[in-house]
Coordinates of C-alpha atoms in Angstrom, one line a residue:
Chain A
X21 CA 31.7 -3.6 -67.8
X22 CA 33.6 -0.6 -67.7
X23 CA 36.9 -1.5 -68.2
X24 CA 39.4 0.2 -65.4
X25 CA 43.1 1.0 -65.6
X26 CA 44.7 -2.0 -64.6
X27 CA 47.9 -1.8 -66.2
X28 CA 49.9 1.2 -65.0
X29 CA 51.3 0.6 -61.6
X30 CA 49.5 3.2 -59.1
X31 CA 51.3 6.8 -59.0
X32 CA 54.2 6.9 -56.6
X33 CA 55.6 10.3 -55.0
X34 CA 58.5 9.5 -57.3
X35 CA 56.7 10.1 -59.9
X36 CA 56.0 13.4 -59.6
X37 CA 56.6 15.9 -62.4
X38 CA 58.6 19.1 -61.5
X39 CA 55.5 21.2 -61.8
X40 CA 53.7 19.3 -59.5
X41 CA 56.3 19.4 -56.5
X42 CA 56.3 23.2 -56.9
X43 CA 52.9 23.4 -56.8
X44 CA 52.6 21.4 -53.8
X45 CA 55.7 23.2 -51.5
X46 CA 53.8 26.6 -52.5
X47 CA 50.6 25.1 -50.5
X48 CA 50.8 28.2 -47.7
X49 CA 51.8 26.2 -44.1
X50 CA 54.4 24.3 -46.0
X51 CA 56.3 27.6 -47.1
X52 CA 55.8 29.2 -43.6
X53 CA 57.7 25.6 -42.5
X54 CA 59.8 26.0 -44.8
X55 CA 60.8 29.6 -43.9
X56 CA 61.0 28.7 -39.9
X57 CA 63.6 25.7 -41.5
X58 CA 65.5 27.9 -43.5
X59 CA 65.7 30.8 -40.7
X60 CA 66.7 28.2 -37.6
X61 CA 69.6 26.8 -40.4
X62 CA 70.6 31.0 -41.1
X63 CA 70.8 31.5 -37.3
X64 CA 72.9 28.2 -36.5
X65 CA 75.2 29.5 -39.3
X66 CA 75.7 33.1 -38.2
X67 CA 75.2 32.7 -34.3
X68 CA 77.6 29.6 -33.7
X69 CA 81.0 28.4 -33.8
X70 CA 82.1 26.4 -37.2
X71 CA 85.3 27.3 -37.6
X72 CA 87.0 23.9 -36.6
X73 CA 84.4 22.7 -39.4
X74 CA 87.1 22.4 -42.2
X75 CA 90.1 21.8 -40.9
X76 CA 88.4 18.5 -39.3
X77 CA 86.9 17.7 -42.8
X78 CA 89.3 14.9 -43.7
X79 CA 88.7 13.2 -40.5
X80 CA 85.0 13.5 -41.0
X81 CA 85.3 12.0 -43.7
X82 CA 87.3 8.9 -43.0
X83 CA 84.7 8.7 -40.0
X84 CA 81.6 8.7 -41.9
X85 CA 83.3 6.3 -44.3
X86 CA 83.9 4.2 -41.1
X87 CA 80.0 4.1 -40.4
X88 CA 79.1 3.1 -43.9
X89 CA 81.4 0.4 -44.0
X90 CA 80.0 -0.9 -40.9
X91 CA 76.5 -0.5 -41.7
X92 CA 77.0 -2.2 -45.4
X93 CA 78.7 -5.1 -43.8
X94 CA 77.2 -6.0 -41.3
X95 CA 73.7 -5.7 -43.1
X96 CA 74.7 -7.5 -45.9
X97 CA 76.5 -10.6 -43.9
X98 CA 74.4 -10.3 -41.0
X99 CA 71.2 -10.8 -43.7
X100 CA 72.6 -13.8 -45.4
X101 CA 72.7 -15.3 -41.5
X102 CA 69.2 -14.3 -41.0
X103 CA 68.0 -16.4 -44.1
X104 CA 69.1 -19.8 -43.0
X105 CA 68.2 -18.7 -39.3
X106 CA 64.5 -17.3 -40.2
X107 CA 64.3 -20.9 -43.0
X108 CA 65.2 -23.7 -40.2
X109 CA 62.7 -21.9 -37.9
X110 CA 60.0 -22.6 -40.5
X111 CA 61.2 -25.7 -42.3
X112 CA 63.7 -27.5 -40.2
X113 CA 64.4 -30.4 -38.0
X114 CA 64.2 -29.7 -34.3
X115 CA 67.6 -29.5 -33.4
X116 CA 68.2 -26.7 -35.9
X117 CA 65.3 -25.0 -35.4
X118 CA 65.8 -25.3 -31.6
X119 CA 69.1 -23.7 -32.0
X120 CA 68.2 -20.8 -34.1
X121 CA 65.1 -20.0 -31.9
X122 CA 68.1 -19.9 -28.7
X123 CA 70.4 -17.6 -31.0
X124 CA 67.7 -15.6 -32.0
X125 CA 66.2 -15.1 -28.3
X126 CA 69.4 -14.7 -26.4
X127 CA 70.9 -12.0 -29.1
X128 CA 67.9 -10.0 -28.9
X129 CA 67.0 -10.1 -25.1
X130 CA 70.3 -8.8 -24.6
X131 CA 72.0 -5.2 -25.0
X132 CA 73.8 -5.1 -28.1
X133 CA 76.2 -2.8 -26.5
X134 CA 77.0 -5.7 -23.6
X135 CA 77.4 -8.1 -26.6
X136 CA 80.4 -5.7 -28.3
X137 CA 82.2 -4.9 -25.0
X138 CA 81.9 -8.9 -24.7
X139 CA 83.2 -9.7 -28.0
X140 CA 85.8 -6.9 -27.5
X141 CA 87.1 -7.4 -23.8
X142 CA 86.3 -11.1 -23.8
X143 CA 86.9 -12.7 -26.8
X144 CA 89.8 -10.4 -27.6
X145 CA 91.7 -10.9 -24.1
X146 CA 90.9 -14.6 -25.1
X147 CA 92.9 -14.5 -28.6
X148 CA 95.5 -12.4 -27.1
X149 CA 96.5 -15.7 -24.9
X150 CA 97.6 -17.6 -27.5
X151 CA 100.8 -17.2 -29.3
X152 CA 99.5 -19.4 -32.1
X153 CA 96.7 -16.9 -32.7
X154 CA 99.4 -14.3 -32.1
X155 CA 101.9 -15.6 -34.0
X156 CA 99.2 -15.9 -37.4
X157 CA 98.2 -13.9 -40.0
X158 CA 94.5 -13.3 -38.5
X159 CA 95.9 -11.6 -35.5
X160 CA 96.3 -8.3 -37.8
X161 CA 93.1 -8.6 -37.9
X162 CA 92.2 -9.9 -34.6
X163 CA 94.1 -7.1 -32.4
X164 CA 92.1 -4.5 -34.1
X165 CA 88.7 -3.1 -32.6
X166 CA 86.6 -3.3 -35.7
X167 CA 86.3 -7.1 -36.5
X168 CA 84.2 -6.8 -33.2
X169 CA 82.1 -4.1 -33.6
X170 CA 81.3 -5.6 -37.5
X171 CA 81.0 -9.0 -35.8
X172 CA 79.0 -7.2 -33.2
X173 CA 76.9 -5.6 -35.4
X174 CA 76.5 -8.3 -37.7
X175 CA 75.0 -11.0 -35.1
X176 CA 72.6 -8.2 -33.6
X177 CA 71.6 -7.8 -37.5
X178 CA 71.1 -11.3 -37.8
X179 CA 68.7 -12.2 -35.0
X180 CA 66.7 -9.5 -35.8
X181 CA 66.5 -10.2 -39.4
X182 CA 66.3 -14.0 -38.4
X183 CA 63.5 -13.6 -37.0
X184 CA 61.9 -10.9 -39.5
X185 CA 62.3 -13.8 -42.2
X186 CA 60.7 -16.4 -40.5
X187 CA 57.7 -14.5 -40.4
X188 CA 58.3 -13.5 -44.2
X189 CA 59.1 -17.4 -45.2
X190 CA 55.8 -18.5 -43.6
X191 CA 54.0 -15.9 -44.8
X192 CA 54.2 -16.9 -48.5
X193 CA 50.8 -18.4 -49.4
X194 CA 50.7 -21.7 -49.4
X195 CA 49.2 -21.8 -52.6
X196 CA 52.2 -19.9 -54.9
X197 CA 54.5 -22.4 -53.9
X198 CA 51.9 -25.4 -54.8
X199 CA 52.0 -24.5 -58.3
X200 CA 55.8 -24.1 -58.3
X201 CA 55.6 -27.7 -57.2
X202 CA 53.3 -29.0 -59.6
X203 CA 54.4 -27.7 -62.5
X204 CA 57.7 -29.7 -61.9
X205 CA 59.8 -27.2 -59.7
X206 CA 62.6 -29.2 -57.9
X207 CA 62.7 -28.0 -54.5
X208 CA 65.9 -25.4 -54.8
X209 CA 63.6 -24.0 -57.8
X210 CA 61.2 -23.5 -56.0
X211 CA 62.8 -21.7 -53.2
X212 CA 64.8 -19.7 -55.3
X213 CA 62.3 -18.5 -57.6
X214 CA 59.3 -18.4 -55.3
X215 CA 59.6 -18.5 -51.6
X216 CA 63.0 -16.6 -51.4
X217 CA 62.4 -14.0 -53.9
X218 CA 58.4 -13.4 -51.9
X219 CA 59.4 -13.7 -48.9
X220 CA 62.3 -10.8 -49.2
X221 CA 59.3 -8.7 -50.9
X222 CA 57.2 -9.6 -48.0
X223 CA 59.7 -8.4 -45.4
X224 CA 61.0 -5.4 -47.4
X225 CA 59.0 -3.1 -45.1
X226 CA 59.9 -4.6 -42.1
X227 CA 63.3 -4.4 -43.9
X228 CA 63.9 -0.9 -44.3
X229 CA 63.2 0.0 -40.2
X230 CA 65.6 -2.6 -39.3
X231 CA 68.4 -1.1 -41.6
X232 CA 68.1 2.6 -39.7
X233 CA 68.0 1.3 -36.8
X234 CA 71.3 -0.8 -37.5
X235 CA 72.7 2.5 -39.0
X236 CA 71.6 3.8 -35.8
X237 CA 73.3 1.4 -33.5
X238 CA 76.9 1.9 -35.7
X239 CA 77.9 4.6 -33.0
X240 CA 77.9 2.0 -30.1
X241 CA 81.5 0.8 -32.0
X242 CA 82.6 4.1 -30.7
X243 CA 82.6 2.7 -27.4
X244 CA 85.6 -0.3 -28.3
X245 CA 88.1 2.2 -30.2
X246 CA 86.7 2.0 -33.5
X247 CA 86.5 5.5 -35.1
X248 CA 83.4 6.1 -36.7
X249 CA 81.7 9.1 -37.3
X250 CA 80.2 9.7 -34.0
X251 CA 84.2 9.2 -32.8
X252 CA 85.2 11.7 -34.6
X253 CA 82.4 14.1 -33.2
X254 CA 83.9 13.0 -30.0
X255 CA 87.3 13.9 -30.8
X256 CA 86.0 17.1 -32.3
X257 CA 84.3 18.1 -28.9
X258 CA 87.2 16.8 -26.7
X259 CA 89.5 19.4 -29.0
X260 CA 87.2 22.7 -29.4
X261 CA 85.0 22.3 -25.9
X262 CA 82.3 22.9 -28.3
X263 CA 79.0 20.6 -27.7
X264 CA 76.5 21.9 -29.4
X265 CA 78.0 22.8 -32.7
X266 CA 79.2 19.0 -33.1
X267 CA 76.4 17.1 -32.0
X268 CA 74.2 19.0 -34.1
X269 CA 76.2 18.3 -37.4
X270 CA 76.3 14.5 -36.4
X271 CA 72.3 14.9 -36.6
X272 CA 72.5 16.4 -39.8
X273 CA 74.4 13.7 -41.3
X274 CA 72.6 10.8 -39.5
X275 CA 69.0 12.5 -40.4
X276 CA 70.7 12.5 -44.3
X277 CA 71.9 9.5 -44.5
X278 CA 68.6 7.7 -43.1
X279 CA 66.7 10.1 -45.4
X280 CA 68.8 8.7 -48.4
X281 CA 68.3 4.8 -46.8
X282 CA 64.5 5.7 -47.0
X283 CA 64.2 6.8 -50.4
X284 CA 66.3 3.7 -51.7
X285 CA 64.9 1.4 -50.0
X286 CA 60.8 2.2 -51.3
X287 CA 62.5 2.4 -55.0
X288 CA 63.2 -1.2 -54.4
X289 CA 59.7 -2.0 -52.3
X290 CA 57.5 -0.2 -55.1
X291 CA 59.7 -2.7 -58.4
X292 CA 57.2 -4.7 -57.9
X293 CA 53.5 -3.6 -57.6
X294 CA 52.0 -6.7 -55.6
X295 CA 49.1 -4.1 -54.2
X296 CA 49.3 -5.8 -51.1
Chain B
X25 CA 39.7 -56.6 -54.6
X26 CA 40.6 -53.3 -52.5
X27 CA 43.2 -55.2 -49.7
X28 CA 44.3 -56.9 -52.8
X29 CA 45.9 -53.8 -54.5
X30 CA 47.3 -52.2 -51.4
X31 CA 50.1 -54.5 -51.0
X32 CA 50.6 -54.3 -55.0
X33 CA 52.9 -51.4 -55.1
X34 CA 53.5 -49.8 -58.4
X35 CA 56.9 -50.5 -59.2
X36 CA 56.1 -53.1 -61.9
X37 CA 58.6 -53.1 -64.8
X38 CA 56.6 -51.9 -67.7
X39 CA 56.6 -54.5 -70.9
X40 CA 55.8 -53.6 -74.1
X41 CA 52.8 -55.1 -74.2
X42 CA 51.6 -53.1 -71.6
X43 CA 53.0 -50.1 -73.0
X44 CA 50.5 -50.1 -76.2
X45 CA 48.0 -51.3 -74.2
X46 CA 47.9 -48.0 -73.0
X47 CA 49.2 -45.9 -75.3
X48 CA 45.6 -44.0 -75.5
X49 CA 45.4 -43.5 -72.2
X50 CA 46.4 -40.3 -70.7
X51 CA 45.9 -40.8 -66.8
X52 CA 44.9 -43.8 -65.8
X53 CA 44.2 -44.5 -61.8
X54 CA 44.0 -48.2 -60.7
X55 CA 42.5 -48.4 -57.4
X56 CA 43.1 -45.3 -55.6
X57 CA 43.5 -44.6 -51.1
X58 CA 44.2 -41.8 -49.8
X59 CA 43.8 -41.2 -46.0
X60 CA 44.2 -38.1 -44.0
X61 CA 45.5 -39.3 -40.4
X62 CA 43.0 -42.2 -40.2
X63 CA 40.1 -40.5 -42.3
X64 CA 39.6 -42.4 -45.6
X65 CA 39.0 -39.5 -48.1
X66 CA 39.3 -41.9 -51.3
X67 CA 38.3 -45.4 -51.2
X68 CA 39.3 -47.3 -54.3
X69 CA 39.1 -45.0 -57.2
X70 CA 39.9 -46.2 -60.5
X71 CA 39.3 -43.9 -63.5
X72 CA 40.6 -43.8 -66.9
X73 CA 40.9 -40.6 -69.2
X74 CA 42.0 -41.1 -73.1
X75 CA 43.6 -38.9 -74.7
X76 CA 40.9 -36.0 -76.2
X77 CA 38.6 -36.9 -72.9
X78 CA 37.6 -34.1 -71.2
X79 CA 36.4 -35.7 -67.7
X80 CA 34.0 -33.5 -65.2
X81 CA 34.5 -34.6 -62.0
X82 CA 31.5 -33.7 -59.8
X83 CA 30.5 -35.0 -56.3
X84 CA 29.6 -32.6 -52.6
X85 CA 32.0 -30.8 -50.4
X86 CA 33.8 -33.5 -49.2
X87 CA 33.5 -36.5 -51.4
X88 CA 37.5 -36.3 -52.6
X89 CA 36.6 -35.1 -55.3
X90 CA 39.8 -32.4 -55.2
X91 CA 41.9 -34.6 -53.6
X92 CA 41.4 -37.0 -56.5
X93 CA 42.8 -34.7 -59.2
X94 CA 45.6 -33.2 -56.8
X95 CA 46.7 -37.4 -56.3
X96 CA 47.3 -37.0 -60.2
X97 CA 50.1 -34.9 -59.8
X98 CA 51.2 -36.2 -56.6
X99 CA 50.4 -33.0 -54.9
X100 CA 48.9 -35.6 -52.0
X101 CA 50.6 -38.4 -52.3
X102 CA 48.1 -41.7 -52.1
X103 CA 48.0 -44.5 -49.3
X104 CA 47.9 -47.1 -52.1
X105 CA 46.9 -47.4 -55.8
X106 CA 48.6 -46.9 -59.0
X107 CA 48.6 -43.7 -61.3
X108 CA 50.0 -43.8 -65.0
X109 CA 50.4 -40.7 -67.2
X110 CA 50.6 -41.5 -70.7
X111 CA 51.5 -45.3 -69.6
X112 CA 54.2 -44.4 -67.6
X113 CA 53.5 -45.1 -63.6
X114 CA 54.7 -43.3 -60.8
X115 CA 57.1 -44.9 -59.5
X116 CA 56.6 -45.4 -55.5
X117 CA 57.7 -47.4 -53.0
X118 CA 56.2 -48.4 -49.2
X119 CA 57.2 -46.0 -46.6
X120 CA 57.5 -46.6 -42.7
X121 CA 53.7 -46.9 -41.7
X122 CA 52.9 -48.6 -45.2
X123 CA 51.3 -45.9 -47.1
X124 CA 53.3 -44.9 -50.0
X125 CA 55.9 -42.4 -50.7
X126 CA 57.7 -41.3 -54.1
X127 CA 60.8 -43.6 -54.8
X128 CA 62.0 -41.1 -57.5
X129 CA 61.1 -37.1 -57.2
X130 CA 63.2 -36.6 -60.8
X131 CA 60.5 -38.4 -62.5
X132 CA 57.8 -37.1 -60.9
X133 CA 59.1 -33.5 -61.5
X134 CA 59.5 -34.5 -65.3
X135 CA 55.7 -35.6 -65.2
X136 CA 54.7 -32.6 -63.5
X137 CA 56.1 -30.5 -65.8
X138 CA 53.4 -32.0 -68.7
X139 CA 51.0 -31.9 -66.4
X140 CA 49.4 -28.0 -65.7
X141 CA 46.9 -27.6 -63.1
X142 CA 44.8 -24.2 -62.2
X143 CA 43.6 -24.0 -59.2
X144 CA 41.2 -22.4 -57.5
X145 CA 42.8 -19.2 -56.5
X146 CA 44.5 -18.6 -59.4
X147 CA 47.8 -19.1 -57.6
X148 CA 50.0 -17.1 -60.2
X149 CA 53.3 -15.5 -58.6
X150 CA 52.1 -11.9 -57.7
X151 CA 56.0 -10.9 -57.9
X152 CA 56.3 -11.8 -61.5
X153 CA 54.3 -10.5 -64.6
X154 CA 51.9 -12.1 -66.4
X155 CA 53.9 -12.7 -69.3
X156 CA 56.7 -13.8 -66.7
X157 CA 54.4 -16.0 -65.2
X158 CA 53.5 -17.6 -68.3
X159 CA 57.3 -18.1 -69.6
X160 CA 58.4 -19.7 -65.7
X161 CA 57.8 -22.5 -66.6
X162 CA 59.1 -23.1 -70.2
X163 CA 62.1 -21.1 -69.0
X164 CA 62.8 -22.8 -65.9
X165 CA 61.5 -26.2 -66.0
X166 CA 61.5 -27.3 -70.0
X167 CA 64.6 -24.8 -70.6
X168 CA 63.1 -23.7 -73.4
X169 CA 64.9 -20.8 -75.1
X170 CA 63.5 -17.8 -73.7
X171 CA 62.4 -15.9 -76.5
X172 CA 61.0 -18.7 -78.2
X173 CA 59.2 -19.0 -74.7
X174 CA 58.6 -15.3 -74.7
X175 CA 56.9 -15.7 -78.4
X176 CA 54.9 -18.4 -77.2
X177 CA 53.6 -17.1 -74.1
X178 CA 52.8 -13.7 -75.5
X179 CA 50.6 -15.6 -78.0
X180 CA 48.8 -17.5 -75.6
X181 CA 48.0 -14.9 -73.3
X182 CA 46.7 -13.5 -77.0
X183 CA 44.4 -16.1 -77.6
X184 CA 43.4 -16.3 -73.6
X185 CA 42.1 -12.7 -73.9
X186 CA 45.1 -11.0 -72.2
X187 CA 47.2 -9.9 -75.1
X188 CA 47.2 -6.0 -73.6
X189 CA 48.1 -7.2 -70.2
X190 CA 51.3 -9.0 -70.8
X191 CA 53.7 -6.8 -68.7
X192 CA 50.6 -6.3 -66.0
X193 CA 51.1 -7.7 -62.8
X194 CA 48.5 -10.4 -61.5
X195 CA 47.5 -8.6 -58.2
X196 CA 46.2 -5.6 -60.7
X197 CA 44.3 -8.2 -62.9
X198 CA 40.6 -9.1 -62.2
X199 CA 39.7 -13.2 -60.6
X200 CA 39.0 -14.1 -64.8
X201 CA 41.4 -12.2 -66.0
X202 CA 44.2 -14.1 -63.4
X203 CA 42.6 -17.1 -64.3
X204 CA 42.8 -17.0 -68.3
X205 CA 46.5 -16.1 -67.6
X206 CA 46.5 -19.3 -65.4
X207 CA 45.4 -21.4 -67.9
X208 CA 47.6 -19.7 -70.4
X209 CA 50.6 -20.6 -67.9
X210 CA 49.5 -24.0 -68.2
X211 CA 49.3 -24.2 -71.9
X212 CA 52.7 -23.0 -71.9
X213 CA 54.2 -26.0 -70.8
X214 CA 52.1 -28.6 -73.8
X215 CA 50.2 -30.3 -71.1
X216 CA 49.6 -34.0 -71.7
X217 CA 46.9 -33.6 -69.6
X218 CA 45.3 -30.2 -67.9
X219 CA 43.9 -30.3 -64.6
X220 CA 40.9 -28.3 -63.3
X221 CA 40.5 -27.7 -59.3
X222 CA 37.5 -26.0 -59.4
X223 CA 38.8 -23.2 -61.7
X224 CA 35.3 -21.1 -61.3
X225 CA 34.4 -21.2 -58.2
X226 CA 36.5 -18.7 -56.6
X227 CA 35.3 -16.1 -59.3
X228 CA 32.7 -13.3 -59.0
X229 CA 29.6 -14.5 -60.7
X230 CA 29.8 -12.1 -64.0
X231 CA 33.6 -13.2 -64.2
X232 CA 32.8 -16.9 -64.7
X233 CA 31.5 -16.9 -68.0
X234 CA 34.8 -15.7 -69.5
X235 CA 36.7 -18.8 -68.2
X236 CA 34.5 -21.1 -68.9
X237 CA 34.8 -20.1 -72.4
X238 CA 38.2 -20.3 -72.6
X239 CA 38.0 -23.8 -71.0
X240 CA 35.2 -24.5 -73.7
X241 CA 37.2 -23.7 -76.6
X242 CA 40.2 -25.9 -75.8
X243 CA 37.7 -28.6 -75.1
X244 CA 36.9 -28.6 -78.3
X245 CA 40.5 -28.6 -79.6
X246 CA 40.1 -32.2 -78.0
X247 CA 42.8 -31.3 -75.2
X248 CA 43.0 -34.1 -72.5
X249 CA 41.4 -32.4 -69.1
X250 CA 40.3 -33.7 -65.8
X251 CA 37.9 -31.1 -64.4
X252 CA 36.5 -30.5 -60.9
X253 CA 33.7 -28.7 -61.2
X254 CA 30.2 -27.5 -59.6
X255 CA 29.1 -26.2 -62.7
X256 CA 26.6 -28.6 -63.9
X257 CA 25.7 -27.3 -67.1
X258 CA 29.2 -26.3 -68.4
X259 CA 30.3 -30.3 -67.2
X260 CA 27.4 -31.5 -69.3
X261 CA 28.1 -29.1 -72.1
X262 CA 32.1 -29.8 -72.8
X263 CA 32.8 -33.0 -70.8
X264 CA 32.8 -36.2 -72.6
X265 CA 32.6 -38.4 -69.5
X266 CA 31.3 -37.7 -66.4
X267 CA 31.8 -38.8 -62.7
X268 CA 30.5 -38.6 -59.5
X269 CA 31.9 -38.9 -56.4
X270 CA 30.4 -39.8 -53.2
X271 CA 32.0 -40.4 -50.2
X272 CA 35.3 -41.5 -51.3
X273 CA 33.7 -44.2 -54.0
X274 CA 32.5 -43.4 -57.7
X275 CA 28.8 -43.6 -57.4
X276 CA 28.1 -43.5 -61.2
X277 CA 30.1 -42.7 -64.3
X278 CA 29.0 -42.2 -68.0
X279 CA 28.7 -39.7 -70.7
X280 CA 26.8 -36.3 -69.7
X281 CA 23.5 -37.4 -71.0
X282 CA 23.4 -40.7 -69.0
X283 CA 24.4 -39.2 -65.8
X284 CA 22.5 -35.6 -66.3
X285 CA 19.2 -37.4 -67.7
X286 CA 19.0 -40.7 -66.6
X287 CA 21.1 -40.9 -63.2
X288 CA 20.8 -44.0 -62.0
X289 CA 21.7 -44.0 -58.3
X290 CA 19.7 -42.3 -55.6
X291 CA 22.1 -40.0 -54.3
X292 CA 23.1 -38.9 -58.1
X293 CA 19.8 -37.8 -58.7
X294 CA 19.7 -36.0 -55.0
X295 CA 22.6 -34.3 -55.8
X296 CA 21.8 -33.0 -59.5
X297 CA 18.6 -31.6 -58.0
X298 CA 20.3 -29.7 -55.2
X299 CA 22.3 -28.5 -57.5
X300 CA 20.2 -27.8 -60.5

């Protein structure tokens, strides 16, 4: 029986020596790309108009920082929601299960934009009625615009991911957690070692696309006063009555920052090999 | 006799005498039900393995022969009977509809954990290596120190054949290869007793040879095993006590040669033929 390589995990783009990325960007329609790239970004730099560029820097900045903020919360809090929402769909008694499934559908059959000018206008007008809520420390927070575009965010994030991990919990084969329990797992034990840490692996994928496409939703917080990135841009084109110049930077950051979400996010897919 | 035993439930306080009664006994199963929603799939099975037995269960598809060894580590719980491990019962009580359930899931965790099983597909966790797979247990469970866990399962994945593919992950290992690691996850955790669901029959043909020498050689360090089978001639090699299982009932029990050479019953000697 010949015996194969089974031991080294299968070669991953990240694992590509120097050498071999310069041998593969000198293949001949990837340089003639390349050029068209280069020439396009030459011609955008000579031919248009970025001289409010620096001075608007600082603002950028905060903006950008704005978007991150939102996208790291409301991912991270909005996927610890989606774990017990995605677990009582699979495991729990009706009631719970009957109210995750209604959180789950009515979040996403509905605009998430409608849901933040909801939260904002509505909820918001609501608080501002009472002087208790006026009168307490929360209402620092609460008179601000972005505990409803994170809150927003985070419930969108939720359902989705809610729903992503009830596929990924039932998904685990049977069998893996049948020999956590018989080789004496308790039942937290065998959630926390086995179903949890397989049924993230299994949704990873899934994962990743749900993650741009919350970074992609952050510029709706735009729309209730909160200034994000894609505020800023606003500002910027409200200022200079440039539109192009602006918009086009916005999807140079966005395309990086999704580019950079990519690349992170197979790092942690391809830890561990399952060749599934 | 069978009517007599269902309403004995098992929690009888264990006496001394009893104790060293059966103080050689590794399982012991006293009159054994199990139905699946009205279906009797075990009819009054009562079996006894010593310690050093190695016991091949054989029987058709669907004479309980599986669900017999997975009632002896409660991974189906039984309508009525008693099981012991080393003496000590399981302690159970009557649920609502009369069939039993377990009164104390501490103790059965604490049996479990002496008790490996490997099943048919292999059921190792995909997301952990094989030397992690092989340490869970100890680690987890037993709280053994993890090196000395790391020592010990790095030597038994020696002796199983795998001592090159400790940091491999299962889903890159062959069927024989997962299932020596199996077993060497089982050994891990100083089984009183080992249990054996069919361990071969998921395997390619020219992989089964190396489990069943691995099985072979720790039959002949006299470990306790309860093996389901449909290899006749490795049962008859390494098992010191055979059964078959028809329909729920044990047809005929007795050491390899009787049931192999002089099979009593009818169906027995249907069955070896079929198979032989």
């Amino acid at each position: 029986m010949a015996e194969l390589d089974i031991v080294s995990p299968p070669s991953s783009p990240a694992a590509l020596s120097p050498k071999r990325i310069l041998v593969i960007l000198g293949e001949p329609h990837r340089v003639v790309l390349a050029l068209l790239g280069l020439s396009g970004l030459v011609m955008a730099i000579h031919l248009m108009d970025w001289a409010w560029l620096p001075q608007y820097l600082p603002k950028l900045g905060d903006g950008l920082l704005m978007t991150l903020m939102m996208l790291v919360a409301s991912v991270i809090v909005g996927f610890l929601l989606a774990l017990p929402l995605g677990l009582v769909q699979v495991g729990g008694i009706w009631p719970l299960r009957w109210l995750a499934t209604a959180f789950c559908t009515a979040v996403r059959g509905t605009p998430l934009l409608l849901q933040m000018w909801l939260l904002y206008y509505g909820l918001g007008a609501v608080f501002a009625q009472f002087p208790e809520i006026r009168g307490s420390w929360a209402w620092d927070y609460l008179r601000q615009a972005w505990p409803y575009g994170f809150l927003a965010l985070t419930i969108s994030f939720a359902a989705y991911e809610g729903e992503v991990m009830r596929g990924a919990f039932a998904g685990v084969p049977r069998g893996e957690l049948e020999a956590a329990e018989a080789f004496g797992m308790s039942r937290w034990q065998i959630f926390r070692r086995v179903w949890f840490p397989r049924a993230v692996h299994r949704a990873l994928p899934t994962l990743a696309g749900e993650i741009i496409l919350q970074l992609k939703s952050t510029p709706l917080v735009a729309t209730i006063a909160v200034t994000d990135l894609y505020a800023v841009i606003t500002q910027v084109r409200q200022a200079t009555y440039l539109t192009y110049e602006p918009l086009l930077f916005l999807v140079a950051v966005y395309l990086c920052l999704s580019g950079l979400l990519i690349l992170a996010l197979r790092w942690l897919e391809n830890r561990v090999p399952t060749g599934q | 006799m069978q009517h007599q035993s269902a309403t004995r439930v098992v929690t009888q306080p264990q006496n001394d005498a009893a104790k060293s009664a059966t103080a050689e006994s590794a399982v012991e199963i006293h009159d054994l039900h199990k139905s699946f929603g009205g279906v009797d799939v075990l009819k009054g099975i009562s079996l006894t393995a010593r310690q050093g037995d190695v016991v091949a269960i054989i029987g058709g598809s669907g004479s309980g022969k599986s669900t017999l060894l997975r009632c002896v580590n409660l991974l189906e719980t039984p309508t009525s009977g008693q099981i012991a491990i080393q003496g000590e019962p399981y302690r159970m009580r009557a649920g609502k509809n009369g069939a039993l359930v377990p009164a104390d899931r501490r103790q059965i965790q604490r049996i479990r954990a002496h008790l490996g099983m490997v099943f048919q597909s292999f059921n190792l966790w995909p997301h952990r290596t094989v030397l992690e797979n092989v340490m869970e247990v100890p680690v987890h469970v037993l709280k053994t120190p993890r090196e000395e866990a790391r020592a010990r399962a790095s030597t038994l994945l020696d002796r199983v054949g795998l001592g090159d593919k400790l940091d491999a992950y299962p889903s890159f290992l062959s069927g024989g290869q997962q299932q020596r690691a199996a077993i060497a996850r089982v050994l891990a955790v100083d089984p009183l007793a080992m249990l054996f669901d069919e361990p071969t029959s998921a395997l390619d043909p020219e992989l089964v040879g190396e489990v069943l020498s691995v099985i072979r050689d720790l039959a002949a360090e006299h470990r306790t095993m309860l093996l389901v089978t449909h290899e006749m001639a490795f049962a008859r090699d390494v098992a010191t006590h055979v059964v078959f299982l028809r329909d729920g009932i044990i047809e005929e029990q007795g050491s390899p040669t009787q049931i192999f050479e002089s099979p009593r019953s009818e169906h027995l000697k249907q069955f070896i033929k079929s198979v032989a």
